[in-house]
PDB file of C-alpha atoms and ligand atoms in Angstrom:
ATOM      1  CA  MET A   1      29.416 -41.568 -88.686  1.00 43.00           C
ATOM      2  CA  ALA A   2      31.823 -38.878 -87.498  1.00 47.00           C
ATOM      3  CA  THR A   3      28.927 -37.154 -85.702  1.00 46.00           C
ATOM      4  CA  THR A   4      27.956 -40.356 -83.988  1.00 50.00           C
ATOM      5  CA  LEU A   5      31.517 -40.924 -82.815  1.00 50.00           C
ATOM      6  CA  ALA A   6      31.777 -37.347 -81.639  1.00 51.00           C
ATOM      7  CA  LYS A   7      28.513 -37.724 -79.730  1.00 52.00           C
ATOM      8  CA  ALA A   8      29.710 -40.926 -78.127  1.00 51.00           C
ATOM      9  CA  ALA A   9      32.943 -39.251 -77.109  1.00 51.00           C
ATOM     10  CA  ASP A  10      31.024 -36.257 -75.678  1.00 55.00           C
ATOM     11  CA  SER A  11      28.768 -38.546 -73.697  1.00 61.00           C
ATOM     12  CA  ALA A  12      31.722 -40.604 -72.375  1.00 64.00           C
ATOM     13  CA  ALA A  13      33.366 -37.344 -71.232  1.00 70.00           C
ATOM     14  CA  ALA A  14      30.172 -36.123 -69.573  1.00 85.00           C
ATOM     15  CA  THR A  15      29.479 -39.372 -67.752  1.00 90.00           C
ATOM     16  CA  GLY A  16      33.153 -40.092 -66.950  1.00 91.00           C
ATOM     17  CA  GLY A  17      32.590 -43.631 -68.264  1.00 93.00           C
ATOM     18  CA  GLN A  18      29.656 -44.133 -65.887  1.00 97.00           C
ATOM     19  CA  ALA A  19      26.157 -45.213 -66.918  1.00 97.00           C
ATOM     20  CA  ALA A  20      24.822 -42.209 -64.961  1.00 97.00           C
ATOM     21  CA  ARG A  21      26.631 -39.365 -63.284  1.00 97.00           C
ATOM     22  CA  ILE A  22      24.640 -37.149 -60.896  1.00 97.00           C
ATOM     23  CA  GLU A  23      26.729 -34.315 -59.575  1.00 97.00           C
ATOM     24  CA  HIS A  24      25.702 -31.886 -56.862  1.00 97.00           C
ATOM     25  CA  VAL A  25      22.075 -31.984 -57.992  1.00 98.00           C
ATOM     26  CA  SER A  26      19.471 -29.926 -56.172  1.00 98.00           C
ATOM     27  CA  LYS A  27      15.861 -29.457 -57.034  1.00 98.00           C
ATOM     28  CA  SER A  28      13.339 -26.934 -55.709  1.00 97.00           C
ATOM     29  CA  PHE A  29       9.670 -26.591 -56.565  1.00 96.00           C
ATOM     30  CA  ALA A  30       7.669 -23.422 -56.392  1.00 94.00           C
ATOM     31  CA  THR A  31       4.736 -23.883 -53.996  1.00 92.00           C
ATOM     32  CA  PRO A  32       2.142 -21.433 -52.653  1.00 94.00           C
ATOM     33  CA  ALA A  33       4.196 -21.389 -49.443  1.00 91.00           C
ATOM     34  CA  GLY A  34       7.345 -20.438 -51.385  1.00 93.00           C
ATOM     35  CA  SER A  35      10.160 -22.419 -52.898  1.00 95.00           C
ATOM     36  CA  GLN A  36      10.466 -25.958 -51.512  1.00 95.00           C
ATOM     37  CA  LEU A  37      13.871 -27.639 -51.580  1.00 96.00           C
ATOM     38  CA  VAL A  38      13.186 -31.307 -52.403  1.00 97.00           C
ATOM     39  CA  LEU A  39      16.663 -32.595 -53.324  1.00 97.00           C
ATOM     40  CA  ASP A  40      19.811 -31.104 -51.815  1.00 97.00           C
ATOM     41  CA  ASP A  41      23.249 -31.671 -53.320  1.00 97.00           C
ATOM     42  CA  ILE A  42      22.904 -35.257 -54.511  1.00 98.00           C
ATOM     43  CA  THR A  43      26.053 -36.787 -55.940  1.00 97.00           C
ATOM     44  CA  LEU A  44      25.755 -40.366 -57.176  1.00 97.00           C
ATOM     45  CA  ASP A  45      27.203 -42.470 -59.975  1.00 97.00           C
ATOM     46  CA  VAL A  46      25.844 -45.676 -61.465  1.00 98.00           C
ATOM     47  CA  ALA A  47      28.652 -47.761 -62.980  1.00 98.00           C
ATOM     48  CA  PRO A  48      28.195 -49.658 -66.263  1.00 97.00           C
ATOM     49  CA  GLY A  49      26.340 -52.865 -65.467  1.00 97.00           C
ATOM     50  CA  GLU A  50      25.685 -51.836 -61.886  1.00 98.00           C
ATOM     51  CA  PHE A  51      22.390 -52.441 -60.077  1.00 98.00           C
ATOM     52  CA  VAL A  52      21.661 -49.604 -57.597  1.00 98.00           C
ATOM     53  CA  THR A  53      18.525 -49.283 -55.507  1.00 98.00           C
ATOM     54  CA  LEU A  54      17.499 -45.872 -54.225  1.00 98.00           C
ATOM     55  CA  LEU A  55      15.656 -46.175 -50.961  1.00 97.00           C
ATOM     56  CA  GLY A  56      13.832 -43.583 -48.896  1.00 94.00           C
ATOM     57  CA  ALA A  57      10.640 -42.620 -47.102  1.00 91.00           C
ATOM     58  CA  SER A  58       7.575 -41.574 -49.045  1.00 91.00           C
ATOM     59  CA  GLY A  59       7.945 -38.029 -50.311  1.00 92.00           C
ATOM     60  CA  CYS A  60      11.737 -37.835 -49.879  1.00 94.00           C
ATOM     61  CA  GLY A  61      12.264 -37.111 -53.594  1.00 96.00           C
ATOM     62  CA  LYS A  62      13.074 -40.469 -55.148  1.00 96.00           C
ATOM     63  CA  SER A  63      10.709 -40.060 -58.115  1.00 96.00           C
ATOM     64  CA  THR A  64      11.869 -36.450 -58.507  1.00 97.00           C
ATOM     65  CA  LEU A  65      15.474 -37.656 -58.793  1.00 97.00           C
ATOM     66  CA  LEU A  66      14.578 -40.435 -61.203  1.00 97.00           C
ATOM     67  CA  ASN A  67      12.642 -38.011 -63.378  1.00 96.00           C
ATOM     68  CA  LEU A  68      15.665 -35.722 -63.496  1.00 97.00           C
ATOM     69  CA  VAL A  69      17.916 -38.623 -64.573  1.00 97.00           C
ATOM     70  CA  ALA A  70      15.320 -39.522 -67.184  1.00 96.00           C
ATOM     71  CA  GLY A  71      15.479 -35.978 -68.499  1.00 95.00           C
ATOM     72  CA  LEU A  72      11.770 -35.390 -67.818  1.00 94.00           C
ATOM     73  CA  ASP A  73      12.634 -32.393 -65.733  1.00 96.00           C
ATOM     74  CA  ALA A  74      15.737 -30.219 -65.191  1.00 97.00           C
ATOM     75  CA  PRO A  75      17.702 -29.837 -61.908  1.00 98.00           C
ATOM     76  CA  SER A  76      17.725 -26.450 -60.185  1.00 97.00           C
ATOM     77  CA  ALA A  77      21.466 -26.870 -59.672  1.00 97.00           C
ATOM     78  CA  GLY A  78      24.116 -29.431 -60.532  1.00 97.00           C
ATOM     79  CA  SER A  79      24.448 -31.676 -63.530  1.00 96.00           C
ATOM     80  CA  ILE A  80      23.265 -35.092 -64.734  1.00 97.00           C
ATOM     81  CA  ALA A  81      24.745 -37.112 -67.575  1.00 97.00           C
ATOM     82  CA  THR A  82      23.702 -40.539 -68.776  1.00 97.00           C
ATOM     83  CA  ASP A  83      25.188 -43.003 -71.231  1.00 96.00           C
ATOM     84  CA  GLY A  84      22.585 -42.622 -73.922  1.00 95.00           C
ATOM     85  CA  ARG A  85      18.873 -42.100 -73.375  1.00 94.00           C
ATOM     86  CA  PRO A  86      17.651 -44.205 -70.454  1.00 97.00           C
ATOM     87  CA  ALA A  87      14.624 -46.549 -70.577  1.00 96.00           C
ATOM     88  CA  LEU A  88      11.923 -46.043 -67.983  1.00 94.00           C
ATOM     89  CA  MET A  89       9.533 -48.280 -66.108  1.00 94.00           C
ATOM     90  CA  PHE A  90       6.965 -47.067 -63.590  1.00 89.00           C
ATOM     91  CA  GLN A  91       4.528 -48.538 -61.059  1.00 87.00           C
ATOM     92  CA  GLU A  92       1.776 -48.089 -63.631  1.00 83.00           C
ATOM     93  CA  HIS A  93       2.506 -50.172 -66.690  1.00 74.00           C
ATOM     94  CA  ALA A  94       1.491 -47.363 -69.110  1.00 86.00           C
ATOM     95  CA  LEU A  95       0.775 -49.879 -71.872  1.00 93.00           C
ATOM     96  CA  PHE A  96      -1.626 -48.792 -74.594  1.00 94.00           C
ATOM     97  CA  PRO A  97      -4.873 -50.712 -73.882  1.00 93.00           C
ATOM     98  CA  TRP A  98      -6.024 -50.754 -77.532  1.00 93.00           C
ATOM     99  CA  LEU A  99      -2.840 -52.577 -78.616  1.00 94.00           C
ATOM    100  CA  THR A 100      -1.864 -56.166 -77.894  1.00 96.00           C
ATOM    101  CA  ALA A 101       1.133 -56.947 -75.755  1.00 97.00           C
ATOM    102  CA  GLY A 102       3.167 -57.647 -78.882  1.00 97.00           C
ATOM    103  CA  LYS A 103       2.125 -54.408 -80.610  1.00 97.00           C
ATOM    104  CA  ASN A 104       2.934 -52.377 -77.504  1.00 96.00           C
ATOM    105  CA  ILE A 105       6.495 -53.686 -77.711  1.00 97.00           C
ATOM    106  CA  GLU A 106       6.619 -53.188 -81.477  1.00 97.00           C
ATOM    107  CA  LEU A 107       5.640 -49.559 -81.037  1.00 95.00           C
ATOM    108  CA  ALA A 108       8.725 -48.966 -78.864  1.00 93.00           C
ATOM    109  CA  LEU A 109      10.827 -50.756 -81.494  1.00 96.00           C
ATOM    110  CA  LYS A 110       9.321 -48.586 -84.231  1.00 96.00           C
ATOM    111  CA  MET A 111      10.110 -45.413 -82.266  1.00 92.00           C
ATOM    112  CA  ARG A 112      13.693 -46.465 -82.014  1.00 92.00           C
ATOM    113  CA  GLY A 113      13.854 -47.047 -85.772  1.00 94.00           C
ATOM    114  CA  VAL A 114      13.850 -50.870 -85.929  1.00 96.00           C
ATOM    115  CA  PRO A 115      12.784 -51.811 -89.497  1.00 97.00           C
ATOM    116  CA  LYS A 116       9.242 -53.113 -89.798  1.00 97.00           C
ATOM    117  CA  GLN A 117      10.194 -56.599 -90.931  1.00 97.00           C
ATOM    118  CA  ASP A 118      12.375 -57.124 -87.844  1.00 97.00           C
ATOM    119  CA  ARG A 119       9.868 -55.898 -85.241  1.00 97.00           C
ATOM    120  CA  ARG A 120       7.715 -58.948 -84.768  1.00 97.00           C
ATOM    121  CA  GLY A 121      10.646 -61.298 -84.294  1.00 97.00           C
ATOM    122  CA  ARG A 122      12.292 -58.941 -81.846  1.00 96.00           C
ATOM    123  CA  ALA A 123       9.015 -58.425 -79.913  1.00 97.00           C
ATOM    124  CA  GLU A 124       8.623 -62.200 -79.598  1.00 97.00           C
ATOM    125  CA  GLU A 125      12.204 -62.520 -78.449  1.00 95.00           C
ATOM    126  CA  LEU A 126      11.631 -59.844 -75.760  1.00 95.00           C
ATOM    127  CA  LEU A 127       8.418 -61.566 -74.622  1.00 96.00           C
ATOM    128  CA  GLY A 128      10.469 -64.746 -74.370  1.00 94.00           C
ATOM    129  CA  LEU A 129      13.043 -62.943 -72.228  1.00 92.00           C
ATOM    130  CA  VAL A 130      10.307 -62.019 -69.706  1.00 93.00           C
ATOM    131  CA  ARG A 131       8.793 -65.543 -70.064  1.00 92.00           C
ATOM    132  CA  LEU A 132       5.556 -64.397 -71.730  1.00 94.00           C
ATOM    133  CA  ARG A 133       5.994 -65.988 -75.121  1.00 91.00           C
ATOM    134  CA  GLY A 134       2.300 -66.826 -75.443  1.00 92.00           C
ATOM    135  CA  ALA A 135       1.061 -63.291 -74.755  1.00 95.00           C
ATOM    136  CA  TYR A 136       1.946 -61.707 -78.115  1.00 97.00           C
ATOM    137  CA  GLY A 137      -1.671 -61.388 -79.248  1.00 97.00           C
ATOM    138  CA  LYS A 138      -3.218 -60.644 -75.851  1.00 96.00           C
ATOM    139  CA  ARG A 139      -4.725 -57.289 -75.051  1.00 95.00           C
ATOM    140  CA  VAL A 140      -3.813 -55.484 -71.823  1.00 93.00           C
ATOM    141  CA  HIS A 141      -7.147 -56.265 -70.067  1.00 94.00           C
ATOM    142  CA  GLU A 142      -6.547 -59.973 -70.638  1.00 95.00           C
ATOM    143  CA  LEU A 143      -3.293 -59.869 -68.665  1.00 95.00           C
ATOM    144  CA  SER A 144      -2.781 -60.009 -64.847  1.00 93.00           C
ATOM    145  CA  GLY A 145      -0.958 -57.205 -63.071  1.00 93.00           C
ATOM    146  CA  GLY A 146       2.259 -59.250 -63.004  1.00 93.00           C
ATOM    147  CA  MET A 147       1.970 -60.031 -66.722  1.00 94.00           C
ATOM    148  CA  ARG A 148       1.410 -56.413 -67.556  1.00 95.00           C
ATOM    149  CA  GLN A 149       4.609 -55.460 -65.705  1.00 94.00           C
ATOM    150  CA  ARG A 150       6.426 -58.184 -67.625  1.00 94.00           C
ATOM    151  CA  VAL A 151       5.228 -56.652 -70.905  1.00 96.00           C
ATOM    152  CA  ALA A 152       6.221 -53.189 -69.644  1.00 96.00           C
ATOM    153  CA  LEU A 153       9.670 -54.582 -68.800  1.00 95.00           C
ATOM    154  CA  ALA A 154       9.960 -56.195 -72.243  1.00 95.00           C
ATOM    155  CA  ARG A 155       8.983 -52.888 -73.807  1.00 96.00           C
ATOM    156  CA  ALA A 156      11.599 -51.030 -71.740  1.00 95.00           C
ATOM    157  CA  LEU A 157      14.193 -53.611 -72.778  1.00 94.00           C
ATOM    158  CA  GLY A 158      13.142 -53.067 -76.369  1.00 94.00           C
ATOM    159  CA  GLN A 159      14.535 -49.560 -76.203  1.00 93.00           C
ATOM    160  CA  ASP A 160      17.984 -51.095 -76.107  1.00 91.00           C
ATOM    161  CA  ALA A 161      19.080 -48.532 -73.548  1.00 94.00           C
ATOM    162  CA  ARG A 162      22.190 -48.987 -71.477  1.00 95.00           C
ATOM    163  CA  LEU A 163      20.471 -47.602 -68.387  1.00 97.00           C
ATOM    164  CA  LEU A 164      17.091 -48.674 -67.043  1.00 97.00           C
ATOM    165  CA  LEU A 165      15.326 -46.415 -64.575  1.00 98.00           C
ATOM    166  CA  MET A 166      12.642 -48.116 -62.515  1.00 97.00           C
ATOM    167  CA  ASP A 167      10.250 -46.329 -60.162  1.00 97.00           C
ATOM    168  CA  GLU A 168       8.574 -48.841 -57.820  1.00 96.00           C
ATOM    169  CA  PRO A 169       7.675 -51.034 -60.786  1.00 95.00           C
ATOM    170  CA  PHE A 170       6.440 -53.923 -58.581  1.00 94.00           C
ATOM    171  CA  ALA A 171       4.827 -51.952 -55.723  1.00 93.00           C
ATOM    172  CA  ALA A 172       1.260 -52.704 -56.788  1.00 91.00           C
ATOM    173  CA  LEU A 173       1.786 -56.471 -57.085  1.00 92.00           C
ATOM    174  CA  ASP A 174       1.115 -59.075 -54.466  1.00 92.00           C
ATOM    175  CA  ALA A 175       4.135 -60.365 -52.506  1.00 92.00           C
ATOM    176  CA  ILE A 176       4.509 -63.691 -54.370  1.00 93.00           C
ATOM    177  CA  THR A 177       4.235 -62.117 -57.850  1.00 92.00           C
ATOM    178  CA  ARG A 178       6.687 -59.413 -56.793  1.00 93.00           C
ATOM    179  CA  ASP A 179       9.117 -62.024 -55.573  1.00 93.00           C
ATOM    180  CA  VAL A 180       8.940 -63.896 -58.899  1.00 92.00           C
ATOM    181  CA  LEU A 181       9.508 -60.648 -60.798  1.00 93.00           C
ATOM    182  CA  HIS A 182      12.516 -59.857 -58.633  1.00 95.00           C
ATOM    183  CA  ASP A 183      14.059 -63.155 -59.744  1.00 94.00           C
ATOM    184  CA  GLU A 184      13.200 -62.452 -63.384  1.00 93.00           C
ATOM    185  CA  LEU A 185      14.711 -58.959 -63.221  1.00 96.00           C
ATOM    186  CA  THR A 186      17.851 -60.314 -61.523  1.00 96.00           C
ATOM    187  CA  ARG A 187      18.203 -62.939 -64.265  1.00 94.00           C
ATOM    188  CA  ILE A 188      17.636 -60.419 -67.075  1.00 94.00           C
ATOM    189  CA  TRP A 189      20.108 -58.016 -65.484  1.00 96.00           C
ATOM    190  CA  ALA A 190      22.706 -60.773 -65.303  1.00 94.00           C
ATOM    191  CA  GLU A 191      22.069 -61.779 -68.949  1.00 92.00           C
ATOM    192  CA  THR A 192      22.374 -58.203 -70.267  1.00 91.00           C
ATOM    193  CA  ASN A 193      24.888 -55.464 -69.578  1.00 86.00           C
ATOM    194  CA  LEU A 194      22.176 -53.182 -68.261  1.00 96.00           C
ATOM    195  CA  SER A 195      22.803 -50.652 -65.543  1.00 98.00           C
ATOM    196  CA  ILE A 196      19.747 -50.243 -63.307  1.00 98.00           C
ATOM    197  CA  LEU A 197      18.678 -47.462 -60.997  1.00 98.00           C
ATOM    198  CA  PHE A 198      15.694 -48.845 -59.088  1.00 98.00           C
ATOM    199  CA  VAL A 199      13.575 -46.734 -56.702  1.00 97.00           C
ATOM    200  CA  THR A 200      11.704 -48.334 -53.834  1.00 96.00           C
ATOM    201  CA  HIS A 201      10.598 -47.731 -50.270  1.00 92.00           C
ATOM    202  CA  ASN A 202      10.707 -51.423 -49.561  1.00 94.00           C
ATOM    203  CA  VAL A 203      13.949 -52.255 -47.745  1.00 96.00           C
ATOM    204  CA  ARG A 204      13.929 -56.006 -48.422  1.00 95.00           C
ATOM    205  CA  GLU A 205      13.274 -55.388 -52.109  1.00 96.00           C
ATOM    206  CA  ALA A 206      16.212 -52.984 -52.182  1.00 97.00           C
ATOM    207  CA  VAL A 207      18.504 -55.546 -50.502  1.00 97.00           C
ATOM    208  CA  LYS A 208      17.276 -58.490 -52.528  1.00 97.00           C
ATOM    209  CA  LEU A 209      18.001 -56.798 -55.872  1.00 97.00           C
ATOM    210  CA  ALA A 210      20.903 -54.447 -55.585  1.00 97.00           C
ATOM    211  CA  GLN A 211      24.673 -54.469 -55.549  1.00 98.00           C
ATOM    212  CA  ARG A 212      24.439 -51.108 -53.823  1.00 98.00           C
ATOM    213  CA  VAL A 213      21.660 -49.569 -51.724  1.00 98.00           C
ATOM    214  CA  VAL A 214      21.590 -45.772 -51.448  1.00 98.00           C
ATOM    215  CA  LEU A 215      19.441 -44.285 -48.666  1.00 97.00           C
ATOM    216  CA  LEU A 216      17.970 -40.828 -49.168  1.00 96.00           C
ATOM    217  CA  SER A 217      17.044 -38.684 -46.205  1.00 94.00           C
ATOM    218  CA  SER A 218      13.799 -36.697 -46.170  1.00 89.00           C
ATOM    219  CA  ARG A 219      13.176 -32.968 -46.689  1.00 85.00           C
ATOM    220  CA  PRO A 220      15.358 -32.205 -48.316  1.00 93.00           C
ATOM    221  CA  GLY A 221      16.530 -35.489 -49.908  1.00 95.00           C
ATOM    222  CA  ARG A 222      20.213 -36.044 -49.382  1.00 95.00           C
ATOM    223  CA  VAL A 223      22.319 -39.174 -49.657  1.00 97.00           C
ATOM    224  CA  ALA A 224      22.220 -40.328 -46.039  1.00 95.00           C
ATOM    225  CA  HIS A 225      24.014 -43.639 -46.303  1.00 96.00           C
ATOM    226  CA  GLU A 226      25.167 -46.341 -48.786  1.00 97.00           C
ATOM    227  CA  TRP A 227      25.620 -50.074 -48.459  1.00 98.00           C
ATOM    228  CA  THR A 228      27.414 -52.436 -50.776  1.00 98.00           C
ATOM    229  CA  VAL A 229      25.513 -55.743 -50.876  1.00 97.00           C
ATOM    230  CA  ASP A 230      27.942 -58.632 -51.214  1.00 96.00           C
ATOM    231  CA  ILE A 231      25.361 -61.393 -50.775  1.00 96.00           C
ATOM    232  CA  PRO A 232      25.561 -63.753 -53.835  1.00 94.00           C
ATOM    233  CA  GLN A 233      22.594 -63.939 -56.204  1.00 92.00           C
ATOM    234  CA  PRO A 234      20.131 -65.590 -56.352  1.00 90.00           C
ATOM    235  CA  ARG A 235      19.028 -64.140 -53.006  1.00 95.00           C
ATOM    236  CA  ARG A 236      15.859 -65.107 -51.196  1.00 93.00           C
ATOM    237  CA  ILE A 237      13.919 -62.435 -49.344  1.00 89.00           C
ATOM    238  CA  GLU A 238      13.909 -64.739 -46.294  1.00 89.00           C
ATOM    239  CA  ASP A 239      17.677 -65.480 -46.367  1.00 93.00           C
ATOM    240  CA  ALA A 240      19.342 -64.699 -42.995  1.00 95.00           C
ATOM    241  CA  ASP A 241      21.913 -62.302 -44.527  1.00 95.00           C
ATOM    242  CA  VAL A 242      19.248 -60.467 -46.540  1.00 96.00           C
ATOM    243  CA  ALA A 243      17.146 -60.166 -43.368  1.00 96.00           C
ATOM    244  CA  GLU A 244      20.124 -59.041 -41.292  1.00 96.00           C
ATOM    245  CA  LEU A 245      21.128 -56.238 -43.640  1.00 97.00           C
ATOM    246  CA  SER A 246      17.446 -55.229 -44.071  1.00 97.00           C
ATOM    247  CA  VAL A 247      17.151 -54.797 -40.298  1.00 97.00           C
ATOM    248  CA  GLU A 248      20.239 -52.576 -40.248  1.00 97.00           C
ATOM    249  CA  ILE A 249      18.963 -50.451 -43.113  1.00 97.00           C
ATOM    250  CA  THR A 250      15.452 -50.242 -41.642  1.00 96.00           C
ATOM    251  CA  GLU A 251      17.005 -48.871 -38.427  1.00 95.00           C
ATOM    252  CA  GLN A 252      18.731 -46.108 -40.419  1.00 94.00           C
ATOM    253  CA  LEU A 253      15.579 -45.402 -42.417  1.00 93.00           C
ATOM    254  CA  ARG A 254      13.603 -45.112 -39.144  1.00 92.00           C
ATOM    255  CA  GLY A 255      16.210 -42.713 -37.852  1.00 90.00           C
ATOM    256  CA  GLU A 256      15.773 -40.593 -41.008  1.00 86.00           C
ATOM    257  CA  ILE A 257      11.992 -40.559 -40.590  1.00 83.00           C
ATOM    258  CA  ARG A 258      12.285 -39.707 -36.856  1.00 84.00           C
ATOM    259  CA  ARG A 259      14.689 -36.888 -37.618  1.00 81.00           C
ATOM    260  CA  HIS A 260      12.339 -35.567 -40.244  1.00 73.00           C
ATOM    261  CA  GLY A 261       9.352 -35.806 -37.845  1.00 63.00           C
ATOM    262  CA  LYS A 262      11.137 -33.467 -35.403  1.00 55.00           C
ATOM    263  CA  ASP A 263      11.531 -30.705 -38.021  1.00 51.00           C
TER     264      ASP A 263
HETATM  265  N1  ATP B   1       6.042 -30.915 -59.848  1.00 89.70           N
HETATM  266  C1  ATP B   1       6.064 -30.714 -58.533  1.00 89.70           C
HETATM  267  N2  ATP B   1       5.671 -29.521 -58.004  1.00 89.70           N
HETATM  268  C2  ATP B   1       5.718 -29.307 -56.691  1.00 89.70           C
HETATM  269  N3  ATP B   1       6.137 -30.188 -55.778  1.00 89.70           N
HETATM  270  C3  ATP B   1       6.486 -31.410 -56.221  1.00 89.70           C
HETATM  271  C4  ATP B   1       6.506 -31.739 -57.635  1.00 89.70           C
HETATM  272  N4  ATP B   1       6.926 -33.013 -57.792  1.00 89.70           N
HETATM  273  C5  ATP B   1       7.196 -33.444 -56.529  1.00 89.70           C
HETATM  274  N5  ATP B   1       6.949 -32.502 -55.623  1.00 89.70           N
HETATM  275  C6  ATP B   1       7.153 -32.615 -54.146  1.00 89.70           C
HETATM  276  O1  ATP B   1       8.448 -33.129 -53.939  1.00 89.70           O
HETATM  277  C7  ATP B   1       8.465 -34.025 -52.852  1.00 89.70           C
HETATM  278  C8  ATP B   1       9.079 -35.345 -53.274  1.00 89.70           C
HETATM  279  O2  ATP B   1       8.184 -36.003 -54.153  1.00 89.70           O
HETATM  280  P1  ATP B   1       8.565 -37.385 -54.870  1.00 89.70           P
HETATM  281  O3  ATP B   1       7.379 -37.794 -55.647  1.00 89.70           O
HETATM  282  O4  ATP B   1       9.816 -37.228 -55.546  1.00 89.70           O
HETATM  283  O5  ATP B   1       8.765 -38.362 -53.587  1.00 89.70           O
HETATM  284  P2  ATP B   1       8.987 -39.929 -53.571  1.00 89.70           P
HETATM  285  O6  ATP B   1      10.179 -40.141 -52.690  1.00 89.70           O
HETATM  286  O7  ATP B   1       9.004 -40.487 -54.936  1.00 89.70           O
HETATM  287  O8  ATP B   1       7.709 -40.449 -52.775  1.00 89.70           O
HETATM  288  P3  ATP B   1       6.868 -41.838 -52.879  1.00 89.70           P
HETATM  289  O9  ATP B   1       7.728 -42.873 -52.166  1.00 89.70           O
HETATM  290  O10 ATP B   1       5.619 -41.557 -52.147  1.00 89.70           O
HETATM  291  O11 ATP B   1       6.695 -42.167 -54.341  1.00 89.70           O
HETATM  292  C9  ATP B   1       7.051 -34.112 -52.378  1.00 89.70           C
HETATM  293  O12 ATP B   1       6.912 -33.246 -51.220  1.00 89.70           O
HETATM  294  C10 ATP B   1       6.208 -33.636 -53.511  1.00 89.70           C
HETATM  295  O13 ATP B   1       5.046 -33.004 -53.074  1.00 89.70           O
HETATM  296 MG1   MG B   2       7.756 -41.803 -55.939  1.00 89.70          MG
END
């Protein structure tokens, strides 16, 4: 118990009470043409319970940054601390095709040490949370793309993490399904105390979901601009104030892409 408390205290000190603390992070990759600087001096916090979207042009380093926060790779400089181990969700659902939806979730529960007798009930609860109660026994190929992402979300939620990292999780879905999943995610976020760092290159998606939108520049990726989104939820993608802010952000994003094009 003492160790657990000490660990919690360490982690609170490292994150400064934030869900994620990214401080002066840079990342370079070795390429045949030499070292390529992809992220340059990124400093960004995600507060407990905050929903932040990270927006930027293709190739600007969004996934690279998310992977660093996830601990899948190490920064070349700077430091990253998170409140516990984050849960991850990607564009590809990454469900195991030989398992049912329910068993995919139970596997995540097992890996986090949930006792066997509690797993089924918890998996059903999580499927209920993403409104897929009937899908427990369904295999992945029997589910639509939207349903698969719901199961992937339920599985991520099953990790009981305080921070959820999402890398374009709805990008492969049609617009209507994506819109429905935005509403589900917003509802689940409001019902839980989750902090979310959500990567997208879709400006309207960023504005619809987030309390704060962070725009990354390209080559190297730097924090170019931030917006606090005060529009009350639930937001509609076609709402005038969502559209207005999206236009402003798109202008900035275009500027970043133009600047990059001149390099
Ligand atoms: N492991 C790696 N080795 C070398 N270069 C890499 C590696 N991972 C990423 N890169 C390079 O870093 C840059 C940023 O890639 P990243 O995938 O982070 O961009 P992104 O913003 O997520 O793009 P997209 O919106 O297309 O998903 C790219 O130029 C990419 O080629
Ligand atoms: Mg990416």
